[in-house]
Amino acid sequence: MSKFNYKKVIPRYRCIAIAMTFIAVTVVGRTLYIMTAKHDYWMQVADRVKKDSVKVKPARGNILSCKGQFLASSLPEFKVYMDFKALKDANNDSLWDAKIDSIAEGLHHIFPEKSSAAFKNHLAEGRTKLSRHWAIWPKRIDYNTFTEIKVLPIFNLSPYKSGFHYEEYNARKRSYGSLAGRTIGAMYGAKDTARFGLELSYDSILRGKNGIVHRRKVRNKFLNITDTPPVDGADIITTIDVDIQDLAERAVVDELREINGNVGVAIVMEVATGDIKAIVNMEKCFDNEYREIHNHAVSDLLEPGSVFKTASILVALDDGVVDTTAKVETAAGVWPMYGREMKDWNWRKGGYGLLTLPQTLWYSSNVGVSRIIDDHYRNNPEKFVKSILRTGIGDDLGIPLVGATPARIRMPHKNSHGQYDNWSRTDLPWMSIGYVTQIPPISTLTFYNAIANNGKMMRPRFVQRVVKDGKTVMEFPPEVIRPAIAKPTSIKKIQTILEQVVSVGLGKKAGSESFKVSGKTGTAQMSKGSAGYKAGGTNYLLSFAGYFPSDAPEYSCIVCIQKSGLPASGGGMSGVVFHNIAEGIMAQRLKVNIEDAKDASSILIPDVLNGNLTAAYNVLNTLGIKTNTNWSGSYLNGNPIWGKAQNKNNKTIALIKEPSYSKKVIPDVLGMGARDAVYAIESRGVKTIIDGRGKVVKQSLPAGHYIKKNEKCYLILK
């Protein structure tokens, strides 16, 4: 007979089954309720405990000078917030009420422009709204300010207990302020995007790559879990030399203030490499201060004026149509040309008369240069323009700066009837002296740099290499644009003429007594667009382009100044800036041998005062001067050894140790310097009062005097 009792067991199973069914129905019902009626609520909760695919910004790379100095670097900035909902959930409302006055007072101390009462009201408003992201301060703050806020009451708790949280940004800072500002560039702070300059041109290298994290709440704590780590940006090493840049900026601004100029441009280029060592773009602002607003050096398309004459004469020499022995008649400084008058700058003084070809550049004769070019190219202006383009002055230099524009040099064009449709007979003579063309300063400088480099034209270089974690990952070596812009013989001839422009011509103010300078002055009237040259009041472009030292050129430089009204002189104004820049650069490089400073009257052995012999020994030993001592000891270890010094035949110094005085008596400090004398006396508890400078010649308390309480010792120094 079965021992299984159906009557007792089956009812129990039924109860369990009914109970489980009821639980299952309840769970399903609750699930449906959460999925429908409570859907929005729980989605909000989910947003608070997790975030997917959150971008993490990398650290932006630095921009450095050629010597490794920081020109632009990233520093952290913060915006701080309060999550009042988290504060309430942590049951810290009562703590907030107790500390709000301290918090408001602390914030007022950090931000004095806002009162503690205003802070208290502002925070109370955020708490009333239970804001989860209430800005404590509306602007970004630096790291030091951020650390001050973090130690305030409540804010010093964990984010889950206090609700205090923050957003971190990479703020771009320029270590040297506005120095080379238009070239280095800047960032839109709020958008964290580059605006202009090298910051924009090399943005993809500097920026790096974003990382991705997701946020999860684990054991009541929020954790950021990295999916893809960010890749920090690389650093770029520029060609800018901070010392030369600072020198050039000061030279330009000083001259602009002196002559009340409107715009000042200066570029310094290294001859052999094309490296841009300095680039200045100063412009007068509404408050009469000069700042960098536009990058005029690479974007200004202006008629260059007389600095273009060098290209015209080089072309004529290279094409073989003239030689340096050629002569040209300039008469009284006025020459009729196709219904217009070509005038020299000194036409009112009677002009220059008959000039040799070099002299047309020495004295910047418009008549001389234009007659030479017109006589040999009037029937074939295309040949002249093609020869000009052969020099590279019209090349697109590929400048890595937004706004950079290549030169515009018009090529004569004939229509189907064989007539010029974009060219008049006056265009050739006026183009030869720097009009009818638009050339940015950097293109003119690149041309002059090629002359200094014996005809080899280098592309202007702004960045040398890209560095990541101390290793070079990309290099930008010097690049040759044109191996030769003219025949070597033509280059040598024009080099000689440019040196003479400074030594005997109108460029004397750009020269130096210490080294030779070569270059060309330029003064041009600036056209006012469609209004032409006679729109009321004349603006001038004053230039000097050249290189130094002439014998072995190391640097080329161009200075361009825009000003209104007379006086206006390329050599007398831009040439002065060029002179100051050149002499400053060469002075920085100057290394003087100490042997050159010695003569028969030189004092080779210094005068050594009595006093601390260990200190004197250390100095003399460092200078390589022999010493005779009657003691032994170390300057770095042990107590000072006191005594006197004797000069023996200007060859050696005898350092003689003397018996030390008791701590109860005044020592002999005659012949000592103020430092040793004061130490020797005040170490014995006596106050010293000194008068004069040099060495001690008199002491009010004599040596051996027994010290009394509160005594003073007067020392006379001469």
Coordinates of N, CA, C and O in Angstrom, one line a residue, residues 271-272 446-447 449-459 479-486 491:
V271 N 69.0 83.4 -43.6 CA 69.3 83.3 -45.0 C 69.5 81.8 -45.4 O 68.9 81.4 -46.5
A272 N 70.2 81.0 -44.8 CA 70.5 79.7 -45.2 C 69.3 78.7 -45.2 O 69.2 77.9 -46.1
T446 N 61.5 87.2 -49.3 CA 62.0 85.9 -49.8 C 62.9 86.1 -51.0 O 63.9 85.4 -51.2
F447 N 62.6 87.1 -51.9 CA 63.4 87.5 -53.0 C 64.7 88.0 -52.6 O 65.8 87.6 -53.1
N449 N 66.2 87.5 -49.7 CA 66.9 86.4 -49.1 C 67.6 85.6 -50.1 O 68.7 85.1 -49.8
A450 N 67.0 85.4 -51.2 CA 67.6 84.6 -52.3 C 68.9 85.3 -52.8 O 69.9 84.6 -53.1
I451 N 68.8 86.6 -52.9 CA 70.0 87.3 -53.4 C 71.1 87.1 -52.3 O 72.3 86.8 -52.7
A452 N 70.8 87.2 -51.1 CA 71.8 87.0 -50.0 C 72.3 85.6 -50.0 O 73.5 85.3 -49.7
N453 N 71.5 84.6 -50.5 CA 71.8 83.2 -50.5 C 72.4 82.8 -51.8 O 72.3 81.6 -52.2
N454 N 73.0 83.8 -52.5 CA 73.7 83.5 -53.8 C 72.8 82.9 -54.8 O 73.2 82.1 -55.7
G455 N 71.5 83.4 -54.8 CA 70.6 83.0 -55.8 C 69.6 81.8 -55.5 O 68.6 81.6 -56.2
K456 N 69.9 81.1 -54.4 CA 69.1 80.0 -54.0 C 67.9 80.5 -53.1 O 68.1 81.1 -52.1
M457 N 66.7 80.3 -53.6 CA 65.5 80.8 -53.0 C 64.9 79.7 -52.0 O 64.6 78.6 -52.5
M458 N 64.8 80.1 -50.7 CA 64.3 79.1 -49.7 C 62.8 79.5 -49.4 O 62.4 80.6 -49.4
R459 N 62.0 78.4 -49.2 CA 60.7 78.7 -48.8 C 60.6 79.1 -47.3 O 61.3 78.5 -46.5
E479 N 63.4 74.0 -47.3 CA 63.0 73.6 -48.7 C 63.4 74.7 -49.7 O 63.2 75.9 -49.5
V480 N 64.1 74.2 -50.7 CA 64.5 75.1 -51.8 C 63.4 75.2 -52.8 O 62.9 74.2 -53.4
I481 N 63.0 76.5 -53.0 CA 61.9 76.7 -54.1 C 62.5 76.8 -55.4 O 62.1 76.1 -56.4
R482 N 63.6 77.6 -55.5 CA 64.3 77.7 -56.8 C 65.8 77.6 -56.5 O 66.3 78.4 -55.7
P483 N 66.5 76.7 -57.2 CA 67.9 76.6 -57.0 C 68.7 77.8 -57.4 O 69.7 78.1 -56.8
A484 N 68.2 78.5 -58.4 CA 68.8 79.8 -58.8 C 67.8 80.7 -59.4 O 67.0 80.3 -60.3
I485 N 67.7 81.9 -58.9 CA 66.8 82.9 -59.5 C 67.4 83.7 -60.6 O 66.7 84.4 -61.3
A486 N 68.7 83.6 -60.7 CA 69.4 84.3 -61.8 C 70.8 83.7 -62.0 O 71.2 82.8 -61.1
I491 N 73.8 87.7 -59.9 CA 73.7 87.8 -58.5 C 74.8 88.5 -57.8 O 74.6 89.4 -57.0

